[in-house]
Short mmCIF file of C-alpha atoms and ligand atoms in Angstrom, two decimals:
data_model
loop_
_atom_site.label_atom_id
_atom_site.label_comp_id
_atom_site.label_asym_id
_atom_site.label_seq_id
_atom_site.Cartn_x
_atom_site.Cartn_y
_atom_site.Cartn_z
CA MET A 1 97.85 -6.54 80.52
CA ALA A 2 100.62 -6.47 77.96
CA LYS A 3 101.74 -9.85 76.62
CA PRO A 4 105.28 -10.82 77.72
CA TYR A 5 107.65 -10.22 74.87
CA LYS A 6 109.21 -13.53 73.78
CA GLY A 7 111.69 -12.10 71.35
CA PRO A 8 112.42 -13.10 67.74
CA GLU A 9 114.67 -16.02 68.84
CA ARG A 10 111.87 -17.82 70.72
CA ARG A 11 109.49 -17.31 67.81
CA LYS A 12 112.08 -18.64 65.38
CA ASP A 13 112.57 -21.71 67.58
CA HIS A 14 108.86 -22.27 67.68
CA SER A 15 108.38 -22.17 63.90
CA LEU A 16 111.44 -24.39 63.41
CA ARG A 17 109.87 -26.92 65.78
CA ILE A 18 106.61 -26.90 63.88
CA ARG A 19 108.47 -27.38 60.61
CA ARG A 20 110.40 -30.35 62.04
CA TYR A 21 107.25 -32.04 63.30
CA ARG A 22 105.53 -31.48 59.97
CA ARG A 23 108.47 -33.11 58.24
CA LEU A 24 108.35 -35.98 60.74
CA LEU A 25 104.71 -36.58 59.85
CA GLU A 26 105.57 -36.71 56.13
CA VAL A 27 108.44 -39.11 56.78
CA THR A 28 106.25 -41.38 58.90
CA ARG A 29 103.77 -41.66 56.09
CA THR A 30 106.50 -42.80 53.67
CA LEU A 31 107.92 -45.30 56.15
CA SER A 32 104.63 -47.04 56.72
CA SER A 33 104.22 -47.64 53.00
CA THR A 34 107.66 -49.21 52.35
CA LEU A 35 107.99 -52.99 52.65
CA ASP A 36 111.36 -53.38 50.97
CA LEU A 37 113.76 -53.62 53.96
CA PRO A 38 116.99 -52.12 52.48
CA HIS A 39 114.99 -49.27 50.93
CA LEU A 40 113.17 -48.67 54.21
CA LEU A 41 116.42 -48.56 56.21
CA ARG A 42 117.90 -45.99 53.83
CA ASN A 43 114.77 -43.90 54.17
CA ILE A 44 115.05 -43.99 57.95
CA ILE A 45 118.70 -42.91 58.05
CA GLU A 46 118.21 -40.10 55.56
CA SER A 47 115.19 -38.79 57.47
CA ALA A 48 116.98 -39.04 60.83
CA ARG A 49 119.93 -37.05 59.50
CA GLU A 50 117.69 -34.35 58.07
CA LEU A 51 115.48 -34.09 61.16
CA THR A 52 118.35 -33.84 63.65
CA ASP A 53 120.80 -31.90 61.44
CA THR A 54 123.65 -34.33 61.95
CA GLU A 55 126.61 -35.64 59.99
CA ALA A 56 125.90 -39.37 60.04
CA VAL A 57 123.32 -41.95 61.08
CA SER A 58 123.40 -45.66 61.79
CA ILE A 59 120.82 -48.36 62.43
CA MET A 60 121.86 -51.38 64.46
CA LEU A 61 119.57 -54.35 64.90
CA MET A 62 119.81 -57.18 67.41
CA ASP A 63 121.15 -60.36 65.83
CA ALA A 64 119.60 -63.19 67.86
CA SER A 65 122.18 -65.66 66.56
CA THR A 66 125.07 -63.77 68.17
CA GLY A 67 123.34 -61.78 70.93
CA GLN A 68 125.10 -58.67 69.58
CA LEU A 69 124.01 -55.61 67.64
CA ARG A 70 124.71 -55.54 63.93
CA PHE A 71 124.98 -52.53 61.62
CA GLU A 72 122.14 -52.80 59.12
CA ALA A 73 122.44 -49.37 57.50
CA ILE A 74 124.74 -46.36 57.76
CA THR A 75 124.87 -43.02 55.96
CA ASN A 76 128.19 -43.56 54.29
CA LYS A 77 127.71 -46.44 51.85
CA ASP A 78 131.49 -46.73 51.27
CA ASP A 79 132.02 -47.80 54.88
CA ALA A 80 129.00 -50.10 54.98
CA ALA A 81 130.82 -53.30 54.05
CA ALA A 82 133.53 -52.80 56.71
CA MET A 83 131.02 -51.87 59.39
CA GLU A 84 128.64 -54.74 58.73
CA ARG A 85 131.46 -57.03 59.76
CA ILE A 86 131.87 -55.40 63.18
CA PRO A 87 129.39 -56.78 65.69
CA VAL A 88 128.69 -54.27 68.45
CA PRO A 89 128.66 -55.87 71.91
CA ILE A 90 125.79 -55.10 74.27
CA GLU A 91 128.23 -54.68 77.16
CA GLY A 92 130.73 -51.90 76.67
CA SER A 93 129.03 -49.85 73.97
CA ILE A 94 126.78 -46.80 73.95
CA ALA A 95 124.35 -48.54 71.58
CA GLY A 96 124.28 -51.52 73.97
CA THR A 97 123.40 -49.19 76.87
CA ILE A 98 120.55 -47.63 74.85
CA PHE A 99 119.36 -51.13 73.91
CA THR A 100 119.33 -52.53 77.45
CA THR A 101 117.90 -49.45 79.17
CA ALA A 102 115.46 -48.87 76.27
CA LYS A 103 115.99 -45.12 76.82
CA PRO A 104 117.44 -42.40 74.59
CA LEU A 105 120.89 -41.11 75.45
CA ILE A 106 122.99 -38.05 74.57
CA ILE A 107 126.77 -38.32 74.61
CA ALA A 108 128.21 -34.82 74.23
CA ASP A 109 131.81 -35.96 73.96
CA ALA A 110 132.19 -39.52 72.66
CA ALA A 111 136.00 -39.52 72.96
CA SER A 112 135.86 -39.18 76.75
CA ASP A 113 133.06 -41.71 77.30
CA PRO A 114 134.43 -45.10 78.39
CA ARG A 115 131.43 -46.87 76.83
CA HIS A 116 132.22 -45.58 73.33
CA PHE A 117 132.97 -48.61 71.16
CA ARG A 118 136.13 -47.42 69.40
CA LYS A 119 136.53 -50.36 67.06
CA VAL A 120 134.16 -48.72 64.58
CA ASP A 121 136.05 -45.38 64.43
CA ASN A 122 139.30 -47.33 64.17
CA THR A 123 138.02 -49.31 61.18
CA ILE A 124 136.75 -46.39 59.12
CA THR A 125 137.94 -42.82 58.73
CA PHE A 126 134.93 -41.26 60.44
CA VAL A 127 135.49 -39.58 63.83
CA THR A 128 132.57 -39.59 66.24
CA ARG A 129 132.29 -36.45 68.35
CA SER A 130 128.76 -36.44 69.74
CA ILE A 131 126.04 -39.11 69.74
CA LEU A 132 122.30 -39.15 70.22
CA GLY A 133 120.68 -42.59 70.21
CA ALA A 134 117.14 -43.85 70.59
CA PRO A 135 115.99 -47.43 71.03
CA LEU A 136 113.95 -49.13 68.32
CA ILE A 137 111.12 -50.76 70.24
CA SER A 138 108.49 -53.13 68.91
CA LYS A 139 105.76 -54.57 71.13
CA GLU A 140 107.60 -53.26 74.20
CA LYS A 141 110.78 -55.15 73.25
CA PRO A 142 113.92 -53.42 71.95
CA ILE A 143 114.91 -54.66 68.49
CA GLY A 144 117.78 -52.27 67.82
CA VAL A 145 119.14 -48.74 68.09
CA LEU A 146 118.97 -45.65 65.89
CA GLN A 147 121.94 -43.33 66.35
CA VAL A 148 122.67 -39.89 64.95
CA LEU A 149 126.25 -38.65 65.11
CA ASN A 150 127.95 -35.24 65.22
CA LYS A 151 125.41 -32.44 65.49
CA MET A 152 126.27 -29.90 62.77
CA LYS A 153 125.72 -26.77 64.89
CA GLY A 154 125.78 -26.59 68.69
CA SER A 155 124.88 -29.58 70.81
CA PHE A 156 121.95 -31.99 70.99
CA THR A 157 118.80 -30.55 72.56
CA GLN A 158 115.73 -32.04 74.24
CA ASP A 159 113.92 -31.29 70.96
CA ASP A 160 116.36 -33.54 69.09
CA VAL A 161 115.73 -36.31 71.62
CA GLU A 162 111.97 -36.05 71.21
CA ILE A 163 112.05 -35.99 67.43
CA LEU A 164 114.47 -38.95 67.20
CA GLU A 165 112.38 -40.96 69.68
CA ALA A 166 109.24 -40.27 67.65
CA LEU A 167 110.99 -41.31 64.42
CA ALA A 168 112.43 -44.45 66.09
CA THR A 169 108.96 -45.53 67.22
CA GLN A 170 107.63 -45.38 63.66
CA ALA A 171 110.80 -46.87 62.21
CA ALA A 172 110.61 -49.94 64.50
CA VAL A 173 107.04 -50.73 63.40
CA ALA A 174 108.01 -50.36 59.75
CA ILE A 175 111.11 -52.60 60.16
CA VAL A 176 109.10 -55.38 61.83
CA ASN A 177 106.47 -55.20 59.06
CA ALA A 178 109.11 -55.33 56.31
CA ARG A 179 110.75 -58.36 57.98
CA LEU A 180 107.42 -60.18 58.17
CA PHE A 181 106.84 -59.40 54.52
CA GLN A 182 110.28 -60.79 53.64
CA GLN A 183 109.42 -64.03 55.43
CA SER A 184 106.10 -64.43 53.65
CA ASP A 185 107.97 -63.83 50.38
CA LEU A 186 110.37 -66.66 51.22
CA ILE A 187 107.47 -69.00 52.00
CA ALA A 188 105.83 -68.17 48.66
CA GLU A 189 109.12 -68.92 46.85
CA MET A 190 109.49 -72.22 48.70
CA VAL A 191 105.96 -73.37 47.90
CA HIS A 192 106.63 -72.58 44.27
CA GLU A 193 109.85 -74.64 44.32
CA LEU A 194 108.12 -77.62 45.97
CA ARG A 195 105.73 -77.84 43.04
CA THR A 196 108.32 -79.15 40.56
CA PRO A 197 109.28 -82.36 42.40
CA LEU A 198 105.67 -82.89 43.50
CA THR A 199 104.39 -82.64 39.92
CA SER A 200 107.08 -85.05 38.79
CA ILE A 201 106.23 -87.59 41.54
CA SER A 202 102.56 -87.34 40.71
CA ALA A 203 103.23 -87.92 36.98
CA CYS A 204 105.39 -90.95 37.83
CA GLY A 205 102.63 -92.35 40.03
CA GLN A 206 100.18 -92.17 37.14
CA LEU A 207 102.66 -93.88 34.82
CA LEU A 208 103.11 -96.74 37.28
CA LEU A 209 99.35 -97.30 37.33
CA ARG A 210 99.33 -97.90 33.57
CA PRO A 211 98.78 -101.53 32.74
CA GLY A 212 101.45 -103.22 30.64
CA LEU A 213 104.32 -100.84 31.54
CA PRO A 214 107.54 -102.73 30.68
CA PRO A 215 109.61 -103.74 33.74
CA ASP A 216 112.67 -101.64 32.73
CA LYS A 217 110.47 -98.54 32.34
CA ARG A 218 108.88 -99.31 35.71
CA ASP A 219 112.32 -99.35 37.39
CA GLU A 220 113.23 -96.07 35.72
CA VAL A 221 110.05 -94.38 36.94
CA ALA A 222 110.55 -95.75 40.46
CA GLN A 223 114.07 -94.31 40.43
CA VAL A 224 112.71 -90.86 39.51
CA ILE A 225 110.25 -91.06 42.42
CA GLN A 226 113.13 -92.02 44.72
CA ASN A 227 115.28 -89.08 43.53
CA GLU A 228 112.52 -86.51 43.67
CA THR A 229 111.49 -87.62 47.15
CA ALA A 230 115.11 -87.26 48.30
CA ARG A 231 115.17 -83.78 46.74
CA LEU A 232 111.99 -82.80 48.59
CA ALA A 233 113.49 -83.98 51.89
CA ALA A 234 116.72 -82.02 51.22
CA MET A 235 114.71 -78.95 50.28
CA THR A 236 112.67 -78.95 53.46
CA THR A 237 115.81 -79.26 55.62
CA ASP A 238 117.64 -76.53 53.66
CA PHE A 239 114.59 -74.34 53.67
CA LEU A 240 114.21 -74.53 57.45
CA ASP A 241 117.92 -73.72 57.84
CA LEU A 242 117.61 -70.68 55.61
CA ALA A 243 114.38 -69.44 57.20
CA ARG A 244 116.04 -69.66 60.64
CA LEU A 245 119.10 -67.79 59.40
CA GLU A 246 117.11 -65.09 57.64
CA SER A 247 114.83 -64.40 60.58
CA GLY A 248 117.80 -64.28 62.96
CA ARG A 249 116.39 -67.22 64.98
CA ALA A 250 119.34 -69.55 64.31
CA HIS A 251 121.52 -69.95 67.37
CA PHE A 252 125.30 -69.73 66.86
CA GLU A 253 127.77 -71.20 69.34
CA ARG A 254 131.09 -69.47 69.93
CA GLU A 255 133.95 -71.82 70.68
CA PRO A 256 137.55 -71.91 69.48
CA PHE A 257 138.21 -74.72 67.01
CA ASP A 258 141.01 -75.89 64.76
CA MET A 259 140.24 -75.03 61.14
CA ASP A 260 142.82 -77.45 59.76
CA LEU A 261 141.27 -80.38 61.64
CA LEU A 262 137.79 -79.35 60.54
CA CYS A 263 138.83 -79.35 56.85
CA ARG A 264 140.40 -82.80 57.25
CA GLU A 265 137.28 -84.15 58.93
CA CYS A 266 135.09 -82.85 56.07
CA ILE A 267 137.42 -84.29 53.42
CA ASN A 268 137.19 -87.72 55.12
CA ILE A 269 133.41 -87.54 55.06
CA VAL A 270 133.18 -86.81 51.31
CA THR A 271 136.06 -89.02 50.15
CA PRO A 272 133.81 -92.07 49.36
CA GLN A 273 131.51 -89.82 47.30
CA ALA A 274 134.54 -88.38 45.44
CA ALA A 275 136.03 -91.83 44.86
CA HIS A 276 132.75 -92.90 43.29
CA ARG A 277 133.43 -90.38 40.50
CA GLY A 278 137.17 -90.95 40.47
CA VAL A 279 137.75 -87.45 41.91
CA GLU A 280 140.88 -86.85 44.02
CA ILE A 281 141.01 -84.35 46.89
CA HIS A 282 144.31 -82.64 47.79
CA PHE A 283 145.02 -80.79 51.02
CA PRO A 284 148.59 -79.83 52.01
CA ALA A 285 149.95 -81.28 55.27
CA SER A 286 148.96 -79.43 58.42
CA GLN A 287 150.80 -76.14 59.10
CA PRO A 288 152.77 -75.96 62.38
CA ALA A 289 150.60 -73.10 63.69
CA ALA A 290 147.15 -74.08 62.50
CA PRO A 291 144.82 -71.14 63.16
CA LYS A 292 142.07 -71.37 65.76
CA VAL A 293 138.78 -69.85 64.75
CA ASN A 294 136.16 -68.70 67.22
CA GLY A 295 132.74 -69.65 65.97
CA ASP A 296 130.11 -72.29 65.48
CA ARG A 297 132.04 -75.39 64.44
CA SER A 298 129.06 -77.38 63.20
CA LYS A 299 127.82 -74.50 61.02
CA ILE A 300 131.26 -73.90 59.50
CA LYS A 301 131.43 -77.65 58.89
CA GLN A 302 128.18 -77.33 56.94
CA VAL A 303 129.84 -74.62 54.78
CA VAL A 304 132.96 -76.69 54.04
CA LEU A 305 130.87 -79.79 53.29
CA ASN A 306 128.67 -77.81 50.91
CA LEU A 307 131.68 -76.48 48.98
CA LEU A 308 133.28 -79.95 48.84
CA THR A 309 130.13 -81.75 47.68
CA ASN A 310 129.57 -79.10 45.01
CA ALA A 311 133.20 -79.47 43.88
CA ILE A 312 132.56 -83.22 43.52
CA LYS A 313 129.09 -82.97 41.95
CA TYR A 314 130.06 -80.31 39.40
CA ASN A 315 133.49 -81.75 38.64
CA ARG A 316 134.32 -83.91 35.64
CA GLU A 317 134.84 -87.66 36.05
CA ASN A 318 138.36 -88.27 37.47
CA GLY A 319 138.71 -84.54 38.23
CA GLN A 320 140.76 -82.92 41.00
CA ILE A 321 139.91 -80.82 44.04
CA TYR A 322 142.48 -78.62 45.79
CA VAL A 323 141.64 -77.43 49.29
CA ALA A 324 143.89 -74.72 50.76
CA MET A 325 144.05 -72.62 53.89
CA ALA A 326 145.95 -69.36 54.35
CA LEU A 327 146.26 -66.58 56.90
CA SER A 328 145.91 -62.97 55.84
CA GLU A 329 145.01 -59.72 57.61
CA GLY A 330 143.70 -61.28 60.81
CA ALA A 331 141.55 -63.78 58.96
CA VAL A 332 141.81 -67.35 57.83
CA LYS A 333 140.93 -67.98 54.21
CA VAL A 334 139.77 -71.40 53.05
CA SER A 335 139.53 -72.14 49.34
CA VAL A 336 138.12 -75.11 47.42
CA ARG A 337 139.19 -75.31 43.78
CA ASP A 338 137.82 -77.86 41.33
CA THR A 339 138.55 -78.84 37.74
CA GLY A 340 134.90 -78.94 36.73
CA ARG A 341 132.95 -77.38 33.92
CA GLY A 342 133.07 -73.93 35.48
CA ILE A 343 130.25 -71.41 35.67
CA PRO A 344 129.22 -69.17 32.77
CA ALA A 345 130.07 -65.47 33.37
CA GLU A 346 126.42 -64.40 33.22
CA ALA A 347 125.52 -66.82 36.05
CA LEU A 348 128.29 -65.62 38.43
CA PRO A 349 126.37 -62.70 40.01
CA ARG A 350 123.45 -65.01 40.82
CA MET A 351 125.39 -67.82 42.49
CA PHE A 352 124.40 -66.94 46.08
CA GLU A 353 120.74 -66.32 45.27
CA LYS A 354 118.18 -68.60 46.88
CA PHE A 355 117.01 -71.45 44.63
CA TYR A 356 119.34 -70.40 41.82
CA ARG A 357 120.90 -73.25 39.84
CA VAL A 358 122.93 -72.83 36.66
CA PRO A 359 120.33 -73.80 34.03
CA ASP A 360 121.97 -76.92 32.61
CA SER A 361 122.94 -78.25 36.08
CA GLU A 362 119.26 -79.25 36.43
CA GLY A 363 119.61 -82.35 34.35
CA TYR A 364 123.24 -82.82 35.30
CA THR A 365 122.97 -83.44 39.03
CA GLN A 366 120.53 -83.15 41.90
CA GLY A 367 120.34 -80.11 44.14
CA THR A 368 118.13 -77.54 45.79
CA GLY A 369 119.92 -74.31 44.88
CA LEU A 370 119.92 -73.35 48.57
CA GLY A 371 123.30 -74.65 49.76
CA LEU A 372 125.37 -71.63 48.71
CA ALA A 373 122.79 -69.10 49.98
CA ILE A 374 122.93 -70.84 53.38
CA ALA A 375 126.75 -71.05 53.35
CA LYS A 376 127.10 -67.34 52.60
CA ARG A 377 124.72 -66.43 55.43
CA ILE A 378 126.66 -68.59 57.89
CA VAL A 379 130.00 -67.08 56.88
CA GLU A 380 128.66 -63.52 57.06
CA THR A 381 127.12 -64.09 60.49
CA HIS A 382 130.67 -64.99 61.59
CA GLY A 383 131.90 -61.66 60.19
CA GLY A 384 133.53 -63.30 57.15
CA GLU A 385 133.06 -63.07 53.41
CA MET A 386 132.44 -65.55 50.63
CA SER A 387 133.54 -65.22 47.02
CA LEU A 388 134.12 -67.25 43.88
CA GLU A 389 136.07 -67.27 40.67
CA SER A 390 135.34 -69.47 37.72
CA GLU A 391 136.51 -70.14 34.22
CA GLN A 392 134.44 -72.23 31.88
CA ASP A 393 135.88 -75.67 31.11
CA VAL A 394 138.76 -75.00 33.55
CA GLY A 395 137.12 -74.99 36.97
CA THR A 396 135.76 -73.02 39.89
CA THR A 397 137.24 -71.79 43.17
CA PHE A 398 135.04 -70.92 46.13
CA CYS A 399 136.67 -69.05 49.03
CA PHE A 400 135.52 -67.91 52.41
CA THR A 401 137.25 -65.93 55.15
CA LEU A 402 136.67 -65.98 58.89
CA PRO A 403 138.15 -63.31 61.18
CA LEU A 404 140.46 -64.71 63.84
CA ASP A 405 139.65 -62.17 66.56
CA LEU A 406 135.90 -62.72 66.90
P1 LIG B 1 122.69 -77.17 44.71
O1 LIG B 1 124.06 -77.76 44.49
O2 LIG B 1 121.91 -77.91 45.73
O3 LIG B 1 121.95 -76.91 43.45
P2 LIG B 1 124.01 -74.79 45.69
O4 LIG B 1 123.40 -73.56 46.25
O5 LIG B 1 125.04 -75.48 46.51
O6 LIG B 1 122.79 -75.75 45.38
O7 LIG B 1 124.59 -74.45 44.27
C1 LIG B 1 123.82 -73.66 43.38
C2 LIG B 1 124.22 -73.89 41.94
O8 LIG B 1 125.52 -73.38 41.72
C3 LIG B 1 124.30 -75.34 41.53
O9 LIG B 1 123.05 -75.80 41.10
C4 LIG B 1 125.29 -75.30 40.39
O10 LIG B 1 124.60 -74.91 39.22
C5 LIG B 1 126.22 -74.15 40.75
N1 LIG B 1 127.49 -74.60 41.39
C6 LIG B 1 127.77 -74.68 42.70
N2 LIG B 1 129.03 -75.08 42.92
C7 LIG B 1 129.59 -75.27 41.71
C8 LIG B 1 130.90 -75.69 41.24
N3 LIG B 1 131.88 -76.00 42.11
N4 LIG B 1 131.10 -75.74 39.90
C9 LIG B 1 130.12 -75.40 39.03
N5 LIG B 1 128.87 -75.02 39.39
C10 LIG B 1 128.61 -74.94 40.71
#
């Protein structure tokens, strides 16, 4: 019996399919060997775009602190900063539907779908026409969504769905592994940092055991033990805070609060510490329409307190601190300016790094080098930004913004 003729089109489809699956296998191999999270995410989006022949790709991961999805990587790097600040709600978004149903979904015409979350298209110049999304699932639990946008030719096919699902399965495993690796890296860094105060306490202990140590020397050594123990305690608290924030386990409340009142409350708390160094804190009288921010009041309080205590610690004796608050482009901006020694230009890019302290601040004042890393995380989880400006021997200004419409 003659074989049914399948035609050149069917054969072409078949070989295209084989080529795609071969490519998928290659990609999977690369993914499983990458532990650097940002690098891994870029690899996933580039592969997804190539395998599905689409215009753009995004990866959203669940942020446990907000209960919303968060853009972790997108094809267009220029839009990345703006998009990272837009949390995607689980209710009322296509990604949210894919996340909750844990099933892939094709949207042929995004503009006419009521679930399409338009805030993203409105923020950037990109126009979404069609969407194919697959859930990222690890140990039977969704952790995020992988979406490909705007099929280049024709519309999404069942083949596209299968290939994206297969890629998403591998991608989820790789993401979870990279996150675990990040955490173990943080633990290693912490253990390393704990060694310095511990070594110092141990050396002091030995000194105290020496017979005939003069009483004034004894007091000095006891004081070092006291300081280093306090530093260890501060480090463990800060470290736990940071680990919770980095792993997305920190819980954030959302409640409207008065930013002006919060700043005043923080200033009252640190005033005795400032007075001790003769430092004055200035904050203009409350504005008639003080902005209300929606967020976690106690965490934002932690940010303001960190900036204020730094402005006191790194100020000169009898220095000044100017706190200000302003509204701009739907956000409130809080700034804390001091008249301290400033920060050398080469240290500026490292200021928000974990454990980083400007070298000569070591002997100058006590600290863990974690406060600013924590503050930046908190602000960014609220969809805001943190920045600084500094001039040596003139002073430093730290600013953070918080969107008003969260
Ligand atoms: P810590 O103060 O506990 O060391 P931070 O993360 O809050 O940790 O600050 C990190 C480092 O940044 C400090 O050690 C200090 O060197 C520098 N720094 C922070 N704030 C200021 C400031 N207002 N002026 C000058 N240097 C600062």
